[in-house]
Short mmCIF file of C-alpha atoms in Angstrom, two decimals:
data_model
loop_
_atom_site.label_atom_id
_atom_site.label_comp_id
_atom_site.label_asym_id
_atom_site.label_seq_id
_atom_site.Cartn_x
_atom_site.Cartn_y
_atom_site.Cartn_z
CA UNK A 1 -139.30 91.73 -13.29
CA UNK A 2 -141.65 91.16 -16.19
CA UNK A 3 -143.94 94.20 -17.29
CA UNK A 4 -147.73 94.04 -17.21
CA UNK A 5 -150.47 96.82 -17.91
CA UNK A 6 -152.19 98.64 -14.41
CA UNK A 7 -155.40 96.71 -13.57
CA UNK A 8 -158.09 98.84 -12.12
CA UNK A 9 -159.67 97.62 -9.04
CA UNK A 10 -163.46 97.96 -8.22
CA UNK A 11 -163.39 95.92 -4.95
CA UNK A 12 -160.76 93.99 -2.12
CA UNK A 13 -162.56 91.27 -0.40
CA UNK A 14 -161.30 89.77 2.89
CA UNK A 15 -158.56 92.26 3.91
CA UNK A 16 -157.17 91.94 7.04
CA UNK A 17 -156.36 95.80 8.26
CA UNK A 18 -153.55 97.02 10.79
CA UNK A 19 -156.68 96.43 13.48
CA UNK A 20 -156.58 92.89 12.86
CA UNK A 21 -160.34 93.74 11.22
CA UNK A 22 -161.31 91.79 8.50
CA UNK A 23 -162.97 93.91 6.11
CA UNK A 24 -164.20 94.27 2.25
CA UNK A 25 -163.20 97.97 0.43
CA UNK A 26 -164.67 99.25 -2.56
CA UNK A 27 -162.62 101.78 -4.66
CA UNK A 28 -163.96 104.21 -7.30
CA UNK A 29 -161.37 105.22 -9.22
CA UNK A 30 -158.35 106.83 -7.24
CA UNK A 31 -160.05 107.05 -4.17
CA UNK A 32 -161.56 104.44 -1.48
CA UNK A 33 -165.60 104.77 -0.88
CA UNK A 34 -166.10 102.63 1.92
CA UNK A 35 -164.46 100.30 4.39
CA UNK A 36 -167.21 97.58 5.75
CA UNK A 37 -167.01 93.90 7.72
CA UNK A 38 -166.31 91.75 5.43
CA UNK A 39 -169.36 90.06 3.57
CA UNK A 40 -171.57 93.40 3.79
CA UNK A 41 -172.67 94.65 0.55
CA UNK A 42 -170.33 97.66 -1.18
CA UNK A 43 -171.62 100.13 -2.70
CA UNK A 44 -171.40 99.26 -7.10
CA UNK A 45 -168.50 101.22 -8.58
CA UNK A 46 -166.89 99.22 -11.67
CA UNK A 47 -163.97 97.12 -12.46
CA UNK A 48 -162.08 93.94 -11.11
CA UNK A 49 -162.23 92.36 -7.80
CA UNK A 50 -159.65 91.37 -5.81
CA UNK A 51 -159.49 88.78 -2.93
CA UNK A 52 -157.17 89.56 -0.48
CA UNK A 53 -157.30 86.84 2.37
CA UNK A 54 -154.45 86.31 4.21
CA UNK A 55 -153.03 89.61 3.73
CA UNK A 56 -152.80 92.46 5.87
CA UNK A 57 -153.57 96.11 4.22
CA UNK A 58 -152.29 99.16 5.03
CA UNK A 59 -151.33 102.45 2.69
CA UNK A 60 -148.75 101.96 0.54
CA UNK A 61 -145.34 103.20 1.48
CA UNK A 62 -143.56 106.03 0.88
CA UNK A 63 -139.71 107.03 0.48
CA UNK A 64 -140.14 110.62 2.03
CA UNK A 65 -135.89 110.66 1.36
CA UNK A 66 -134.06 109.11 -1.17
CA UNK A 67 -130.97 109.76 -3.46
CA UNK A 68 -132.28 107.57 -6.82
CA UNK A 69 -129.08 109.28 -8.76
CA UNK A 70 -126.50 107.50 -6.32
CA UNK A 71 -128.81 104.12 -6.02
CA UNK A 72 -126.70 100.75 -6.62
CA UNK A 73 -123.07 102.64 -7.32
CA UNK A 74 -121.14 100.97 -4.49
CA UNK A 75 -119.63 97.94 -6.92
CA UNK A 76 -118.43 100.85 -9.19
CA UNK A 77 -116.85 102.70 -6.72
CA UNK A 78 -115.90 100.27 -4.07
CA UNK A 79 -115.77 102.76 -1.44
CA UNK A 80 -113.79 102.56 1.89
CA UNK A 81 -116.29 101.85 5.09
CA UNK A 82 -116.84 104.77 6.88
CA UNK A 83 -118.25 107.97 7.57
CA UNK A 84 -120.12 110.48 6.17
CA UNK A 85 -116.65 112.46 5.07
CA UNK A 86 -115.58 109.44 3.48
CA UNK A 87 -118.72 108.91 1.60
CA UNK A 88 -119.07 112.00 0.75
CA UNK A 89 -115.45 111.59 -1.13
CA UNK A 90 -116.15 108.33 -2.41
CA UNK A 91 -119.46 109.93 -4.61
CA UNK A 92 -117.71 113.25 -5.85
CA UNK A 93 -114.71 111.04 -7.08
CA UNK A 94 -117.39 108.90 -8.54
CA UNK A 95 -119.58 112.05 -10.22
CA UNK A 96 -116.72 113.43 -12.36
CA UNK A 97 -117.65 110.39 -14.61
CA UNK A 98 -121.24 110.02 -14.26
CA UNK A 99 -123.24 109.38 -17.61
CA UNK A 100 -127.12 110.43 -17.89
CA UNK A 101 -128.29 107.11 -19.32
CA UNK A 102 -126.31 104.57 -16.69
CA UNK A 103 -127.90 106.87 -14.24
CA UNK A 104 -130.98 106.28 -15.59
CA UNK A 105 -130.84 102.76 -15.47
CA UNK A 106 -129.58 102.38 -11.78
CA UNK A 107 -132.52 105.17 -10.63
CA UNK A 108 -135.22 103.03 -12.59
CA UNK A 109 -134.41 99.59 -11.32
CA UNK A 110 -134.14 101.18 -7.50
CA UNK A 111 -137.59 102.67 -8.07
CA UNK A 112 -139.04 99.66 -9.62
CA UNK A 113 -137.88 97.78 -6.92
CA UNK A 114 -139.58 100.75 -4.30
CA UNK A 115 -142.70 99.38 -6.37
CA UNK A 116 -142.49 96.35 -5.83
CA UNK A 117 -142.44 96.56 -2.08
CA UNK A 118 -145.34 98.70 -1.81
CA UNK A 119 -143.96 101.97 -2.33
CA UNK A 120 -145.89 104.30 -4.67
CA UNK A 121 -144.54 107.92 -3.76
CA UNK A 122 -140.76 108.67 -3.37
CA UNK A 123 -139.19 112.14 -2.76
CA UNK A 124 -135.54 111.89 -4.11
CA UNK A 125 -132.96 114.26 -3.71
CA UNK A 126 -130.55 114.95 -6.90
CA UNK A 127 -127.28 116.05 -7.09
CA UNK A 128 -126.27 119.47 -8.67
CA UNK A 129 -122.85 118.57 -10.13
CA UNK A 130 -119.32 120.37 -10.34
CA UNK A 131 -118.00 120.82 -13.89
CA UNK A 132 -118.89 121.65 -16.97
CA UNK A 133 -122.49 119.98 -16.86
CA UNK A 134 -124.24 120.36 -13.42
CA UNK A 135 -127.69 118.57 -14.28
CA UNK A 136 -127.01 114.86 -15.43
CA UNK A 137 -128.31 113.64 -12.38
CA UNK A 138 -131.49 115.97 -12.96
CA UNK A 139 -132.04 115.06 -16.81
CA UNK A 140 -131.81 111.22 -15.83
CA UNK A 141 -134.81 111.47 -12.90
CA UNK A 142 -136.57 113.78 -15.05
CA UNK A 143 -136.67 110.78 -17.22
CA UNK A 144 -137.21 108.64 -14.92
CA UNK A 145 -140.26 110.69 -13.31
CA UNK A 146 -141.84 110.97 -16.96
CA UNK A 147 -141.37 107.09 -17.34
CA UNK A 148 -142.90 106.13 -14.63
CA UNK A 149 -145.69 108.19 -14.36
CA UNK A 150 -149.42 106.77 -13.55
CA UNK A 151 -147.39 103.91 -11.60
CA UNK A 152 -145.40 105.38 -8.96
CA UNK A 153 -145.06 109.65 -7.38
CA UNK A 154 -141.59 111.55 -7.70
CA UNK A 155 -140.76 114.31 -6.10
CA UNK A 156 -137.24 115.86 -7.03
CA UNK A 157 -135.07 118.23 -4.51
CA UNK A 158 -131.94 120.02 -6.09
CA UNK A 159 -129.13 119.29 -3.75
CA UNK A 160 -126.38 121.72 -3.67
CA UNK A 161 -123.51 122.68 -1.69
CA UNK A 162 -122.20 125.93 -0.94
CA UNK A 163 -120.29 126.10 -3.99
CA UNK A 164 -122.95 125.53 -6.47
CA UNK A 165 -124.03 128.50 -7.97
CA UNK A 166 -127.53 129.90 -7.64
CA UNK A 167 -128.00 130.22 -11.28
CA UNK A 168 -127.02 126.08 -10.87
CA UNK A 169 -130.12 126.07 -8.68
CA UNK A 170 -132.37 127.87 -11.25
CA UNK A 171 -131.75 126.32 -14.21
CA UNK A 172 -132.50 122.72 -11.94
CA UNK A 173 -135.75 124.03 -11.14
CA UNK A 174 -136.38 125.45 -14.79
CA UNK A 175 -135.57 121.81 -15.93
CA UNK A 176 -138.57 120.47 -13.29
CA UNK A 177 -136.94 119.81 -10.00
CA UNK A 178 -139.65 120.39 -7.44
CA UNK A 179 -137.85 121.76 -4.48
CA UNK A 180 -134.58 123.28 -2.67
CA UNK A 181 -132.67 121.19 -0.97
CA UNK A 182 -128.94 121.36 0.53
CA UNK A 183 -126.91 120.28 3.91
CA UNK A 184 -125.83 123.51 5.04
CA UNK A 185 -124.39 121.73 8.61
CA UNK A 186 -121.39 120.61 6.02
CA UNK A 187 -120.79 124.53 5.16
CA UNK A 188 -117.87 126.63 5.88
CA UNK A 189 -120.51 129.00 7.42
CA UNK A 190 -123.98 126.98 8.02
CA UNK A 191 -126.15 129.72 8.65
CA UNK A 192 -125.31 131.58 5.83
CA UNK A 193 -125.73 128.64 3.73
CA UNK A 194 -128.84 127.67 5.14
CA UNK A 195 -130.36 131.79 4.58
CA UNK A 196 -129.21 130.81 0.76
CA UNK A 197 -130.95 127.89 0.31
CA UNK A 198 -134.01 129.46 1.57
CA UNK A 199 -134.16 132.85 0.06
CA UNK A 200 -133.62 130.19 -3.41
CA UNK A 201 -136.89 128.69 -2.43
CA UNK A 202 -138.58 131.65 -1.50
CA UNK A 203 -137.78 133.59 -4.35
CA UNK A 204 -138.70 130.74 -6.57
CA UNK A 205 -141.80 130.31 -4.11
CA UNK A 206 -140.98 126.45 -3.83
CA UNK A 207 -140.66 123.86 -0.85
CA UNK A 208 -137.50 122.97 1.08
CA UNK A 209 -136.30 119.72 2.09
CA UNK A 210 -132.98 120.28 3.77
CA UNK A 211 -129.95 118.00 5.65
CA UNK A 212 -129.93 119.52 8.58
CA UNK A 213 -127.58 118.27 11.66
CA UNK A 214 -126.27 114.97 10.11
CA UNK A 215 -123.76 114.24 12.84
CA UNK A 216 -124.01 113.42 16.25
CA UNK A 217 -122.45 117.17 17.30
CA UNK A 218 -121.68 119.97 15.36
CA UNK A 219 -123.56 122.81 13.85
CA UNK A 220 -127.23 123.35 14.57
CA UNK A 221 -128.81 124.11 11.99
CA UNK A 222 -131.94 123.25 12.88
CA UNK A 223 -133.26 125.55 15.11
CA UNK A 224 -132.26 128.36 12.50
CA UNK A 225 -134.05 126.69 9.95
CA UNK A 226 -137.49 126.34 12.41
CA UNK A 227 -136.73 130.61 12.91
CA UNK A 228 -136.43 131.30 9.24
CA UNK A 229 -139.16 129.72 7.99
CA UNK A 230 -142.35 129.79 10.61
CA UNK A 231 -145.55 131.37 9.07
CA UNK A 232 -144.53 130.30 5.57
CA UNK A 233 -146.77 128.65 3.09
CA UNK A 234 -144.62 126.30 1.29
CA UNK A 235 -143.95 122.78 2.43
CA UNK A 236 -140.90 122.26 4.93
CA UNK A 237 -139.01 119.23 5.54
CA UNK A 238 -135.67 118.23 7.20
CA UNK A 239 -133.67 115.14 7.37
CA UNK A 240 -131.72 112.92 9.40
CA UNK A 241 -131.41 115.17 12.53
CA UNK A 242 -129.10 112.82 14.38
CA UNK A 243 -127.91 115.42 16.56
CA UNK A 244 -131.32 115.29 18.47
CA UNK A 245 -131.10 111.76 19.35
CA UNK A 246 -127.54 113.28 21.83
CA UNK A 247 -129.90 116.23 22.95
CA UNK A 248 -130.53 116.22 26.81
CA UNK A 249 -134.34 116.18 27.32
CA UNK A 250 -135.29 119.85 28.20
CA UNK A 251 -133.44 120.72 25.27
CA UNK A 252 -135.06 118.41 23.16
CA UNK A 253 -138.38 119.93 24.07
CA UNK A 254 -137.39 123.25 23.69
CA UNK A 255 -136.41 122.59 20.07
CA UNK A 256 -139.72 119.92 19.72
CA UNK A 257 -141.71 123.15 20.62
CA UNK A 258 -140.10 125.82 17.56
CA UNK A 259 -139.81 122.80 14.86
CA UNK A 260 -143.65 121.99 15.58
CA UNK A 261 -144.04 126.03 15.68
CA UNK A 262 -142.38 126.06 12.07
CA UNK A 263 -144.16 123.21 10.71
CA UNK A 264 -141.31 121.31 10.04
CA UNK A 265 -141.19 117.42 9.14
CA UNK A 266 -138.44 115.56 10.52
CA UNK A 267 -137.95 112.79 8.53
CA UNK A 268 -135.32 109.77 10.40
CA UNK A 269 -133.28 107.85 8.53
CA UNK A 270 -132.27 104.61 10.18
CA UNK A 271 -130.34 103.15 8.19
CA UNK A 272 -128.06 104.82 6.85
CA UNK A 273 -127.45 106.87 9.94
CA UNK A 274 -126.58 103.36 11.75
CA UNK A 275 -123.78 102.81 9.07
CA UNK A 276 -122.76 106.43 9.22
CA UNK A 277 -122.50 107.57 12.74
CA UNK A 278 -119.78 106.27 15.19
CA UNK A 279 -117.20 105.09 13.51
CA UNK A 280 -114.92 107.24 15.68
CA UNK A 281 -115.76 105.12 18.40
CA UNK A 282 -113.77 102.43 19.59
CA UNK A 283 -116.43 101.23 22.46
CA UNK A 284 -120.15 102.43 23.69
CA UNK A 285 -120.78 103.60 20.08
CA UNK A 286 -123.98 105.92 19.82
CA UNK A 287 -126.50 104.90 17.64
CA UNK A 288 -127.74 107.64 15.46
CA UNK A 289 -131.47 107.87 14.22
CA UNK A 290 -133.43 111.41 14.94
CA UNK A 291 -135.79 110.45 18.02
CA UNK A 292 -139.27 110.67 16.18
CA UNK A 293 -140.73 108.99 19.08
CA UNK A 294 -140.29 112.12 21.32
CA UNK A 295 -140.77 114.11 18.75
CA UNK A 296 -144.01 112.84 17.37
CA UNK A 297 -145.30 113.33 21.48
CA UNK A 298 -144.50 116.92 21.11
CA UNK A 299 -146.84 117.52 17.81
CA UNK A 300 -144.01 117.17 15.57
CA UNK A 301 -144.99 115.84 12.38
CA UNK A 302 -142.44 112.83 11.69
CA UNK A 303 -141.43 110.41 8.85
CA UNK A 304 -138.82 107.75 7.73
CA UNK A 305 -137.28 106.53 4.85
CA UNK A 306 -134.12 104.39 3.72
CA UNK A 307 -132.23 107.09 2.49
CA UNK A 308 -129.54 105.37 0.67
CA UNK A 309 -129.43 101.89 -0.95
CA UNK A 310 -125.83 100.42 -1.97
CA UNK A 311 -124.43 103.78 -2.67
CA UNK A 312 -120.94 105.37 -0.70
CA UNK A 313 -124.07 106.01 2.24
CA UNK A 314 -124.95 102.84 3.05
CA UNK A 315 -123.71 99.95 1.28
CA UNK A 316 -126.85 97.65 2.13
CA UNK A 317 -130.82 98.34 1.92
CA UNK A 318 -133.62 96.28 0.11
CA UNK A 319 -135.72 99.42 -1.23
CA UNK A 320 -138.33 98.40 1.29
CA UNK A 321 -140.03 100.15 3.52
CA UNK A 322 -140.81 97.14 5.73
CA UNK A 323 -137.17 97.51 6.41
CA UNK A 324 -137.14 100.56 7.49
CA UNK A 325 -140.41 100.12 9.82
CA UNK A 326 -138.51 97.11 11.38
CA UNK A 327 -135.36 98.54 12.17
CA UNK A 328 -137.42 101.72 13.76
CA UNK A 329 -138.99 99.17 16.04
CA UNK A 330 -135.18 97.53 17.38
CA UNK A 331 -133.36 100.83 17.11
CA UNK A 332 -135.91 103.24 17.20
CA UNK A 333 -137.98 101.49 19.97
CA UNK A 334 -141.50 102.37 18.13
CA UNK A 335 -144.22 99.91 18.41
CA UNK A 336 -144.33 98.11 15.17
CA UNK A 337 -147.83 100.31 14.41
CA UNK A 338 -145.97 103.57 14.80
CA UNK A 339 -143.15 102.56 12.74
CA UNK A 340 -145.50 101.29 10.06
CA UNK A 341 -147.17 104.50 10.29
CA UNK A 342 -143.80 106.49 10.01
CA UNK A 343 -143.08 105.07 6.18
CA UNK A 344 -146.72 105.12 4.94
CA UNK A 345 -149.40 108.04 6.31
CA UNK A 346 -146.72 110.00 7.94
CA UNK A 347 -144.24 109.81 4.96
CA UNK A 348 -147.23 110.84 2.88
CA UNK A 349 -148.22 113.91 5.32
CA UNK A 350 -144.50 115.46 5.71
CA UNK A 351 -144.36 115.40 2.16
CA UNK A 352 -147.74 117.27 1.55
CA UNK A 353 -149.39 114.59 -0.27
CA UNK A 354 -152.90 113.55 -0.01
CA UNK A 355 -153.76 110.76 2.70
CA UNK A 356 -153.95 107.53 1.60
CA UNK A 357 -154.87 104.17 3.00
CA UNK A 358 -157.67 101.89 3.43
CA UNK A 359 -160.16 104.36 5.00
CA UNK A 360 -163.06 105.93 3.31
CA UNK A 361 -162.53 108.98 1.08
CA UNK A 362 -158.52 108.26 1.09
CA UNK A 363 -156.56 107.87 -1.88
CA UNK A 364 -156.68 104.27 -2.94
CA UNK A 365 -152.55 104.08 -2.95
CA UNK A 366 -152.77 100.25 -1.11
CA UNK A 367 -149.98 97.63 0.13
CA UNK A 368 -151.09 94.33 0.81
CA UNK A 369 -148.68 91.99 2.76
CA UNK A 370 -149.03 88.46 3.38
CA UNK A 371 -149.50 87.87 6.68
CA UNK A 372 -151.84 86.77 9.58
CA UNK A 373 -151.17 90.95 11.69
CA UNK A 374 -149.14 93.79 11.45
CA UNK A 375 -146.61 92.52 13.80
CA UNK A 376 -146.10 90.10 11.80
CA UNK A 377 -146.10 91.90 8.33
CA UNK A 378 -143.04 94.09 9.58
CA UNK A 379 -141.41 90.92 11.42
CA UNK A 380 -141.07 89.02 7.98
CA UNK A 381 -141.79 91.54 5.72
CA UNK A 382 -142.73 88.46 3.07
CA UNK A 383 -142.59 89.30 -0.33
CA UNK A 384 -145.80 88.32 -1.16
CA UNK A 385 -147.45 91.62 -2.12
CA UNK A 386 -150.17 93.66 -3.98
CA UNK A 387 -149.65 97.04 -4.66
CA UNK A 388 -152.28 99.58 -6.10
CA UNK A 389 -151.09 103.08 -7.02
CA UNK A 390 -154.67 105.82 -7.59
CA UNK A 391 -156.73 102.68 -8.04
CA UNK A 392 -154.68 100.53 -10.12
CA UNK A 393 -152.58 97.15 -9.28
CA UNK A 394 -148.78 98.22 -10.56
CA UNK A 395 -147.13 95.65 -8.98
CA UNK A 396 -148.13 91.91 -7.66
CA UNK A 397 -144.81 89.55 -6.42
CA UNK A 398 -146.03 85.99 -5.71
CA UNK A 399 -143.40 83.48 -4.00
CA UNK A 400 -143.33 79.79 -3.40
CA UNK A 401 -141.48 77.36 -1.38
CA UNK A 402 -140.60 73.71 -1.75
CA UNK A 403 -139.15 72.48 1.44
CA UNK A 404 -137.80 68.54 1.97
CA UNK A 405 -139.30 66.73 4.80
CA UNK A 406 -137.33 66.34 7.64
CA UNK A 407 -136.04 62.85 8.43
CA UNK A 408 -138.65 60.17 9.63
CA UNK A 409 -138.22 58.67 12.83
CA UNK A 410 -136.66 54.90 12.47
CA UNK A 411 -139.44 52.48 12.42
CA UNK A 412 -139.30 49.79 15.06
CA UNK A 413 -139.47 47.55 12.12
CA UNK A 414 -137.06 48.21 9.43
CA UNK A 415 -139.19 48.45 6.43
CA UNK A 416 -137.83 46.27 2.99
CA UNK A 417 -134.62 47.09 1.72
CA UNK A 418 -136.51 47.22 -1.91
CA UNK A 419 -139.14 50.03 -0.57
CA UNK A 420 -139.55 53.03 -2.40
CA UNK A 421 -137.87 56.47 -0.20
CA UNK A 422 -140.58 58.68 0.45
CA UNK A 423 -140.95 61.39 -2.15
CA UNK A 424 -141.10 65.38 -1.57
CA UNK A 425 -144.57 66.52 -1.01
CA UNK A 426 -145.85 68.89 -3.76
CA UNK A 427 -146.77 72.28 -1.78
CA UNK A 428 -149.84 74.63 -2.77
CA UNK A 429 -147.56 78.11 -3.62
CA UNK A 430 -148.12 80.22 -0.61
CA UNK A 431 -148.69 83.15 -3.28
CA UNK A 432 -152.49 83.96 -5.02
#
């Protein structure tokens, strides 16, 4: 990836929106003034102009759950396969050795590669450590955070087990972690873990953004989470929630109805929960991947992200969120606009930042995709993209192809043995 200052953007000619409307936006500053057919007049604002035909725009994505601190470990640790206990192994192993700067440098390329897919706000959860120095993790995407700020959003949860002290907790949040985070369903006693976590974020008056029933049985902690904190004013969150997806459907609703009571976004997390769940299954494994479909019809505000990339969690993942749109649409069965909508405006919403998107008085945070619709954005996901973060291009990946002619037909007549072979046509790069 080579480096190049933000560009600030006045104007996008020919965009071709989710609608399959082609339109022309004008942008003042961070935020998008108006959305017209394309070839009206905008209104004058200032700065460059960008053509945009043949790509479809949406709002830029965002990674409502990530773990930047374990990003690209797994050829260091060449964990087992397996489940989430073995993961979970595989990392603390892994931690006892863990050095701020290396950290750094895996976190930074996993963002920067977010950014160039189109992803401009990412909520990442960070590890409180056991031993002698708890925050490496935190010091290296406090870094990170400061580095890359003006290009891309980071949120940062503290994630700590039952064993990590709350004084652990504090000092993460003195150091500028944003919110409380935890997976009290892997507790000794989950309830009691999960009244910790939140009397830590209420006393500190931040958000939560909790695990909550990462298996396909086990504890709920769920609903006790939805009890605990309806009526509050801080932002709520929980993710993965696999156990819904085994739910029978009255119960479902039942829980649909005190989650959307709490205010509670469920965030699903495809793919990692597809590499995670079922190993103990021999035959008719059960897909796990929270059911944001039904929940989103009950009022539920939903989201998705990637969760892990190349880590002990999930030893794949392209730090796209086209990826994660498509595989909500074959294992998720969304329609590819809900599933678009799950990693960009609902991503945003669950994790209480402003709306973005190409619509007026939005926050100009922009993906453009080559491609002719939607459908076929998220089918191909092609890597030909434009990214604007407040305004500003951050990222712009062009790609071309060469491709050989397939073999001519034999000529009737066979043409001189001394004739020249036919050369490879020179394509126009499919990139602006």
């Amino acid at each position: 990836m080579s480096a190049a200052p933000p560009v600030s953007i006045t104007a996008i000619h020919n965009a071709r929106l989710a609608s399959g409307a082609l339109v022309d936006i004008a942008i003042d500053g961070e935020t998008v003034v108006a959305v017209v057919p394309a070839g009206t007049p905008l209104p004058e604002t200032g700065g460059e102009i960008l053509d945009l035909a043949g790509y479809v725009v949406t709002a830029a994505g965002a990674e409502p759950h990530g773990h930047l601190d374990k990003s690209q470990s797994w050829d260091a640790i060449q964990p087992p396969f397996g489940d989430l206990v073995r993961a979970i192994e595989s990392w603390q192993a892994f931690a006892q050795t863990l050095d701020e700067d290396e950290t750094l440098d895996r976190a930074r390329s996993t963002a920067l590669r977010m950014l160039a897919s189109g992803i401009t706000a990412v909520r990442t959860h960070v590890d409180l450590l056991h031993g002698a120095d708890a925050l490496i993790g935190v010091r290296a995407l406090v870094r990170l955070r400061e580095e890359l700020r003006g290009l891309m959003d980071i949120e940062l949860v503290a994630l700590g087990g039952p064993t990590v002290p709350d004084a652990v907790f504090d000092a993460a949040l003195d150091a500028g972690v944003d919110l409380v985070g935890g997976a009290p369903h892997l507790a000794e006693d989950p309830i009691d873990d999960l009244d910790r976590l939140i009397a830590i974020a209420r006393r500190r008056d931040v958000g939560l953004d909790l695990h909550t029933d990462e298996s396909l049985a086990g504890a709920d902690t769920l609903a006790a989470y939805a009890a605990a904190v309806t009526g509050w004013h801080r932002p709520r969150s929980a993710g993965h929630c696999v156990r819904l997806s085994m739910m029978p459907t009255e119960d479902l609703a039942t829980l649909a109805d005190e989650v959307r009571a709490a205010d509670i976004g469920i965030i699903a997390l495809p793919i990692t929960n597809l590499y995670l769940q079922g190993w103990e299954d021999d035959h008719a494994v059960p897909r796990g991947i929270a059911p944001i479909g039904r929940l989103k019809a009950a009022g539920v505000r939903v989201a998705a992200g990637a969760d892990n990339v190349r880590d002990p969690f999930n030893p794949v993942g392209r730090c796209d969120h086209l990826e994660t749109a498509s595989l909500l649409v074959a294992a998720g069965h969304l329609a590819p606009e809900e599933a678009v909508d799950a990693v960009t405006t609902g991503a945003r919403d669950v994790m209480g930042l402003p709306a973005a998107g190409p619509v007026p008085g939005a926050r100009a945070d922009l993906v453009a995709v080559r491609a002719a619709s939607l459908g076929e954005a998220v089918a191909f996901a092609s890597a030909d993209r434009v990214v604007l973060h407040r305004g500003r291009v951050v990222a712009r990946t062009t790609v071309s192809t060469r491709i050989a002619f397939p073999s001519a037909p034999t000529p009737k007549t066979a043409p001189p043995a001394d004739a020249p072979a036919p050369a490879l046509p020179t394509l126009v790069p499919t990139g602006k």
